[in-house]
Coordinates of C-alpha atoms and ligand atoms in Angstrom, one line a residue:
M18 CA 82.1 118.3 58.2
A19 CA 79.3 116.2 56.7
R20 CA 76.0 116.2 55.0
I21 CA 73.2 115.2 57.4
H22 CA 70.4 113.0 56.2
L23 CA 67.2 112.4 58.1
D24 CA 65.7 109.4 56.5
G25 CA 62.0 109.1 57.3
V26 CA 62.8 110.6 60.7
G27 CA 60.0 111.4 63.1
H28 CA 59.4 111.5 66.8
S29 CA 56.6 110.7 69.1
Y30 CA 57.0 111.4 72.8
D31 CA 53.9 109.4 73.7
G32 CA 54.5 106.0 72.1
G33 CA 53.0 106.8 68.7
R34 CA 49.7 108.5 69.6
T35 CA 50.9 111.9 68.5
Y36 CA 54.0 113.0 66.6
A37 CA 56.0 116.1 67.7
L38 CA 57.9 115.6 64.4
Q39 CA 56.1 113.9 61.5
P40 CA 58.2 111.2 59.8
A41 CA 59.9 112.7 56.7
D42 CA 63.1 112.9 54.7
T43 CA 65.2 116.0 55.4
L44 CA 68.7 116.7 54.0
F45 CA 71.2 119.2 55.2
E46 CA 74.1 119.7 52.7
D47 CA 77.7 120.0 53.8
G48 CA 78.9 123.5 54.7
R49 CA 75.6 125.3 54.4
T50 CA 73.8 127.3 57.0
Y51 CA 70.1 126.4 57.7
A52 CA 67.5 127.9 59.9
L53 CA 64.6 125.9 61.4
L54 CA 61.9 128.6 61.7
G55 CA 58.4 128.2 63.2
P56 CA 56.2 129.0 66.1
S57 CA 56.7 127.5 69.6
G58 CA 55.9 123.8 69.7
C59 CA 56.3 123.1 65.9
G60 CA 59.1 120.6 66.5
K61 CA 62.3 122.6 65.9
T62 CA 64.1 121.5 69.0
T63 CA 63.0 118.0 68.6
M64 CA 64.6 117.9 65.1
L65 CA 67.8 119.5 66.4
N66 CA 68.1 117.2 69.4
I67 CA 67.7 114.2 67.1
V68 CA 70.6 115.4 65.0
S69 CA 72.8 116.0 68.1
G70 CA 71.9 112.7 69.7
L71 CA 70.2 114.2 72.8
L72 CA 67.1 112.4 71.5
F73 CA 66.8 109.1 69.6
P74 CA 64.0 109.3 67.0
S75 CA 61.0 106.9 67.3
D76 CA 61.1 106.5 63.5
G77 CA 63.7 106.6 60.8
R78 CA 67.5 106.7 60.5
V79 CA 70.0 109.6 61.0
R80 CA 73.1 109.6 58.8
L81 CA 76.1 111.8 59.1
G82 CA 77.8 111.5 55.8
E83 CA 77.7 107.7 55.1
R84 CA 77.6 106.8 58.8
D85 CA 74.3 105.7 60.5
V86 CA 74.3 107.5 63.8
T87 CA 70.6 106.9 64.7
R88 CA 71.5 105.3 68.1
A89 CA 75.0 106.7 68.5
A90 CA 75.8 108.6 71.7
I91 CA 76.3 112.4 71.5
A92 CA 80.1 112.0 72.0
D93 CA 80.3 109.7 69.0
R94 CA 78.7 112.2 66.6
N95 CA 81.3 114.9 66.7
I96 CA 78.7 117.6 66.8
A97 CA 78.9 121.0 68.6
Q98 CA 75.8 122.4 70.1
V99 CA 75.1 125.9 71.5
F100 CA 72.1 126.3 73.7
Q101 CA 69.7 129.1 74.5
F102 CA 71.5 129.9 77.7
P103 CA 75.3 130.2 77.9
V104 CA 77.3 127.3 79.2
V105 CA 80.7 128.4 80.5
Y106 CA 83.3 127.1 82.9
R107 CA 83.2 129.9 85.5
S108 CA 86.5 128.9 87.0
K109 CA 88.4 129.2 83.7
T110 CA 89.5 132.3 81.8
V111 CA 88.0 133.1 78.4
F112 CA 91.1 131.5 76.8
G113 CA 90.6 128.4 79.0
N114 CA 87.0 128.1 78.0
L115 CA 87.8 128.3 74.3
A116 CA 90.7 126.0 74.5
F117 CA 88.9 123.3 76.5
P118 CA 87.3 121.4 73.5
L119 CA 90.7 121.3 71.8
K120 CA 92.6 120.2 75.0
C121 CA 90.1 117.3 75.3
R122 CA 91.2 116.3 71.7
N123 CA 94.9 116.5 72.6
W124 CA 95.8 119.3 70.3
D125 CA 99.3 120.6 70.9
K126 CA 99.8 123.9 72.6
P127 CA 100.9 126.1 69.6
R128 CA 98.0 124.7 67.5
I129 CA 95.5 125.5 70.3
E130 CA 96.9 129.0 70.8
R131 CA 96.7 129.7 67.1
R132 CA 93.1 128.4 66.8
V133 CA 91.8 130.1 69.9
S134 CA 93.3 133.4 68.9
E135 CA 91.7 133.1 65.4
V136 CA 88.2 132.4 66.9
A137 CA 88.6 135.1 69.6
E138 CA 89.4 137.6 66.9
L139 CA 86.4 136.6 64.8
L140 CA 84.1 137.1 67.8
G141 CA 85.8 140.2 69.1
L142 CA 87.0 138.5 72.3
T143 CA 90.8 139.0 71.9
A144 CA 91.0 141.7 74.6
R145 CA 89.2 139.5 77.0
L146 CA 91.1 136.3 76.6
G147 CA 92.9 136.6 80.0
R148 CA 89.7 137.5 82.0
S149 CA 87.9 135.1 84.2
A150 CA 84.6 133.9 82.7
R151 CA 82.9 134.7 86.0
S152 CA 83.2 138.4 85.5
L153 CA 81.6 138.5 82.1
T154 CA 78.2 139.8 81.0
A155 CA 75.5 137.4 79.7
D156 CA 76.3 138.5 76.1
E157 CA 80.0 137.8 76.5
K158 CA 79.3 134.4 78.1
Q159 CA 77.1 133.5 75.1
L160 CA 79.9 134.6 72.8
I161 CA 82.1 132.1 74.6
S162 CA 79.6 129.3 74.1
L163 CA 79.5 130.2 70.4
G164 CA 83.3 130.3 70.3
R165 CA 83.5 126.9 71.8
G166 CA 81.2 125.6 69.1
L167 CA 83.3 127.3 66.4
V168 CA 86.7 126.5 67.7
R169 CA 86.8 122.9 66.5
D170 CA 87.3 122.8 62.8
D171 CA 86.7 119.1 62.7
V172 CA 83.0 119.0 63.8
A173 CA 80.5 117.4 61.6
A174 CA 78.0 120.2 62.3
L175 CA 77.3 123.1 64.6
L176 CA 73.8 123.2 66.0
M177 CA 72.4 126.3 67.7
D178 CA 69.1 126.4 69.6
E179 CA 67.9 130.0 69.8
P180 CA 71.4 131.2 70.9
L181 CA 70.6 134.9 70.9
T182 CA 67.6 134.7 73.2
V183 CA 69.5 136.1 76.2
I184 CA 71.3 138.7 74.2
D185 CA 70.3 142.4 74.4
P186 CA 68.4 143.4 71.3
Q187 CA 70.9 146.1 70.5
M188 CA 73.7 143.5 70.4
K189 CA 71.8 140.9 68.5
F190 CA 72.5 142.5 65.1
D191 CA 76.2 142.7 65.8
L192 CA 76.4 139.1 67.1
R193 CA 74.5 137.7 64.1
R194 CA 77.0 139.4 61.8
R195 CA 79.9 138.0 63.8
I196 CA 78.5 134.5 63.8
K197 CA 77.9 134.7 60.1
Q198 CA 81.4 136.0 59.4
A199 CA 83.0 133.4 61.6
N200 CA 81.1 130.7 59.8
E201 CA 81.9 132.0 56.3
R202 CA 85.5 131.1 57.2
T203 CA 85.0 127.8 59.0
R204 CA 82.2 126.6 56.6
H205 CA 80.6 124.3 59.2
T206 CA 77.2 122.8 58.4
V207 CA 75.1 124.9 60.7
I208 CA 71.5 124.3 61.8
Y209 CA 70.1 127.2 63.7
V210 CA 66.7 127.1 65.5
T211 CA 64.8 130.3 65.8
H212 CA 61.2 131.6 65.9
D213 CA 62.5 135.0 64.8
Q214 CA 62.1 135.4 61.0
N215 CA 64.6 138.3 60.9
E216 CA 67.2 136.1 62.5
A217 CA 66.5 133.3 60.0
M218 CA 66.4 135.7 57.0
T219 CA 69.7 137.4 57.8
F220 CA 71.5 134.3 58.9
A221 CA 70.7 131.3 56.8
D222 CA 71.4 130.2 53.3
E223 CA 68.3 128.2 53.5
I224 CA 65.2 128.3 55.8
L225 CA 63.0 125.4 56.7
V226 CA 59.6 126.7 57.8
M227 CA 57.9 124.3 60.2
Q228 CA 54.3 124.0 61.3
A229 CA 52.9 121.3 63.5
G230 CA 55.8 118.9 63.2
R231 CA 56.3 119.3 59.5
V232 CA 58.6 121.2 57.2
I233 CA 56.1 123.0 55.0
Q234 CA 58.5 124.9 52.8
R235 CA 62.3 125.2 52.5
G236 CA 64.2 127.6 50.4
A237 CA 66.5 130.6 50.3
P238 CA 65.1 133.6 52.2
A239 CA 64.2 135.5 49.0
E240 CA 62.4 132.5 47.6
L241 CA 60.2 132.2 50.7
F242 CA 59.5 135.9 50.5
E243 CA 58.7 135.9 46.8
R244 CA 57.0 132.6 46.3
P245 CA 55.3 131.2 49.4
L246 CA 53.9 127.8 48.8
N247 CA 50.9 128.4 51.0
T248 CA 49.2 131.1 52.9
Y249 CA 50.8 130.0 56.2
V250 CA 54.3 130.7 54.9
G251 CA 53.1 133.9 53.2
T252 CA 51.7 135.2 56.5
F253 CA 54.5 133.9 58.7
I254 CA 57.3 135.4 56.5
G255 CA 57.4 139.2 56.1
S256 CA 56.4 142.0 58.4
P257 CA 53.6 142.5 58.0
G258 CA 52.9 139.2 56.2
M259 CA 51.5 138.7 52.8
N260 CA 47.9 140.0 52.2
F261 CA 45.3 137.5 51.0
L262 CA 42.2 138.9 49.3
P263 CA 39.1 137.0 48.0
A264 CA 39.1 136.9 44.3
T265 CA 37.1 135.4 41.4
Q266 CA 38.1 133.8 38.0
E267 CA 36.6 134.4 34.6
G268 CA 38.5 132.4 32.0
A269 CA 42.1 133.7 32.0
T270 CA 41.2 136.6 34.2
V271 CA 41.4 136.9 38.0
L272 CA 39.5 139.7 39.5
I273 CA 39.1 141.4 42.9
G274 CA 35.6 143.0 42.8
D275 CA 35.4 144.1 39.2
A276 CA 39.1 145.0 38.9
V277 CA 41.3 142.8 36.8
I278 CA 44.4 141.6 38.7
R279 CA 45.8 139.0 36.3
S280 CA 44.8 138.2 32.8
D281 CA 47.3 135.4 32.0
V282 CA 45.8 132.4 34.0
R283 CA 46.1 129.3 31.9
A284 CA 43.8 126.9 33.8
P285 CA 40.8 127.0 36.0
V286 CA 41.6 127.3 39.6
D287 CA 40.0 124.6 41.7
G288 CA 38.9 125.7 45.2
T289 CA 38.5 128.9 47.0
L290 CA 40.5 131.5 45.2
T291 CA 42.6 134.2 47.0
V292 CA 45.2 136.6 45.6
G293 CA 48.3 137.0 47.7
V294 CA 50.3 140.2 47.5
R295 CA 53.1 141.6 49.7
P296 CA 52.6 144.9 51.4
E297 CA 55.9 146.0 49.8
H298 CA 54.4 145.6 46.3
I299 CA 51.2 147.5 46.7
R300 CA 51.1 151.0 45.2
L301 CA 48.7 153.9 45.4
S302 CA 47.3 154.8 42.0
Q303 CA 48.2 158.2 40.7
T304 CA 45.8 158.0 37.7
G305 CA 42.4 157.2 39.2
A306 CA 42.6 153.5 38.1
G307 CA 42.9 150.7 40.6
L308 CA 40.8 149.3 43.4
P309 CA 38.7 151.9 45.3
A310 CA 39.7 151.8 49.0
R311 CA 39.9 153.8 52.2
V312 CA 42.9 154.2 54.5
V313 CA 41.8 153.4 58.0
A314 CA 45.1 153.6 59.9
V315 CA 48.7 154.6 59.3
Q316 CA 51.6 153.3 61.3
D317 CA 54.9 155.1 61.1
Q318 CA 57.8 152.8 61.2
G319 CA 60.6 155.3 60.6
N320 CA 61.7 154.9 57.0
V321 CA 58.4 153.4 55.9
R322 CA 54.7 153.8 56.7
V323 CA 52.3 150.9 56.9
L324 CA 48.8 151.6 55.8
D325 CA 45.8 149.7 56.9
V326 CA 43.4 149.8 53.9
E327 CA 39.8 148.7 53.5
L328 CA 38.8 147.8 50.0
A329 CA 35.4 148.9 48.7
A330 CA 35.0 145.4 47.2
G331 CA 35.5 143.9 50.7
G332 CA 38.6 142.7 52.5
R333 CA 41.5 144.6 54.2
L334 CA 45.1 144.8 53.3
K335 CA 48.3 146.3 54.5
A336 CA 50.5 148.5 52.2
K337 CA 54.1 149.5 52.9
L338 CA 55.0 152.8 51.4
P339 CA 58.1 155.0 51.5
R340 CA 57.9 157.6 54.2
E341 CA 58.2 160.5 51.8
Q342 CA 55.1 159.4 49.8
A343 CA 52.1 161.6 50.4
I344 CA 49.0 159.7 51.6
P345 CA 45.8 161.3 50.3
A346 CA 43.0 161.8 52.9
G347 CA 39.8 159.7 52.4
E348 CA 39.4 157.6 49.2
V349 CA 42.4 156.1 47.5
R350 CA 43.0 153.7 44.6
I351 CA 45.1 150.6 45.2
V352 CA 47.2 149.0 42.5
I353 CA 48.3 145.4 42.7
P354 CA 50.9 144.8 40.0
A355 CA 50.1 141.6 38.1
Q356 CA 53.7 140.2 38.5
H357 CA 53.3 140.4 42.3
A358 CA 49.8 139.0 42.4
H359 CA 50.1 135.3 43.5
I360 CA 47.2 133.0 43.2
Y361 CA 46.2 130.5 45.9
A362 CA 43.5 127.9 45.9
D363 CA 42.3 126.6 49.3
G364 CA 45.4 128.2 50.8
V365 CA 47.9 126.5 48.5
R366 CA 49.8 128.2 45.7
A367 CA 48.3 127.5 42.3
D368 CA 50.8 127.7 39.5
V369 CA 48.5 128.7 36.8
Ligands
LIG273 P1 59.9 126.0 71.2 O1 60.3 127.1 70.3 O2 58.9 126.4 72.2 O3 61.1 125.3 71.9 P2 59.8 123.9 69.3 O4 59.4 124.3 67.9 O5 61.3 123.8 69.5 O6 59.2 124.9 70.3 P3 59.6 121.3 70.4 O7 60.3 121.7 71.7 O8 60.4 120.4 69.5 O9 59.1 122.5 69.6 O10 58.2 120.6 70.8 C1 57.4 120.0 69.8 C2 56.2 119.4 70.6 O11 56.7 118.3 71.4 C3 55.5 120.3 71.5 O12 54.1 120.0 71.5 C4 56.1 119.9 72.9 O13 55.1 120.2 73.9 C5 56.3 118.5 72.7 N1 57.5 118.0 73.5 C6 58.7 118.5 73.5 N2 59.5 117.9 74.4 C7 58.8 117.0 75.0 C8 59.0 116.0 76.0 N3 60.2 115.8 76.5 N4 58.0 115.2 76.3 C9 56.8 115.3 75.8 N5 56.5 116.2 74.9 C10 57.4 117.0 74.4

């Protein structure tokens, strides 16, 4: 296993006219699990393929540990990759599929058997080891692809490109748990590509949020949720995303309409001011204080309800409330707790 260092790495598919991945330094620490998260076309697969060696970057150097592998072939990098669609040897049994990478490395039979049975157990495949891969469902085939990635304990990294796309939504949750458990034992360096924030949030130690070929914020899931660096991350992370409301500043005070939201601002905010607040942190006032507003729609999501609210001062927001909380008809008053009111200037977090 190894730390992966992308040193000024970028890639242009058109000879430098445009960059699918903007040149930058990116570090993946040994033994941690990372998710590359972002919308279609933001450069996730390009970055992953540069690490695996499927693609040579047009700019920068790739290092695995101390080794420069920028131009090294895939086979020389000792990296396992799991793709969106399962890759299995249909003529082999489940055991044969899992054992294959180990046989290629000349492991002896008892060692192979021990390792395959460990991984099969982790992935819940033990009862199916003797079955032909041909007879398996798509979910089971993808489990085997994952198992082949996990079976080698000597890989420098395990890369996964949207591996759960073909999986039935019901099974996704279970599979995510199994992959996570399996990796807690093997401690591979894992890079996991996804455009699904739930997948990234539940799976990764650290998430790299990408936009237009750049990593625009990286951090633990809770950090991205609590302290988005810009309005893009605030909106992208969370369901629904963070609310952003036009605000004004008077000295140390930030106001929405004439309601004081924060009164501890140390410096003047330069640029167009907005207050960001998560739907989860908004409360309905019980006392008559707060921002006058009107509930325009309520969406029932089972254990919570999402309110679509129009503020009298202008602007709309979403509030997430516990299902049992009564929602008054007509006018309401909205409370934005100061500790959850984040200040943004021209879309960028202002630490003031
Ligand atoms: P997706 O989730 O859709 O796979 P992604 O975030 O993984 O998207 P990439 O596949 O890395 O994004 O693509 C980044 C950009 O590079 C896109 O604009 C894409 O059209 C372009 N691109 C990707 N592969 C090639 C290629 N082989 N030739 C030319 N352009 C490419």
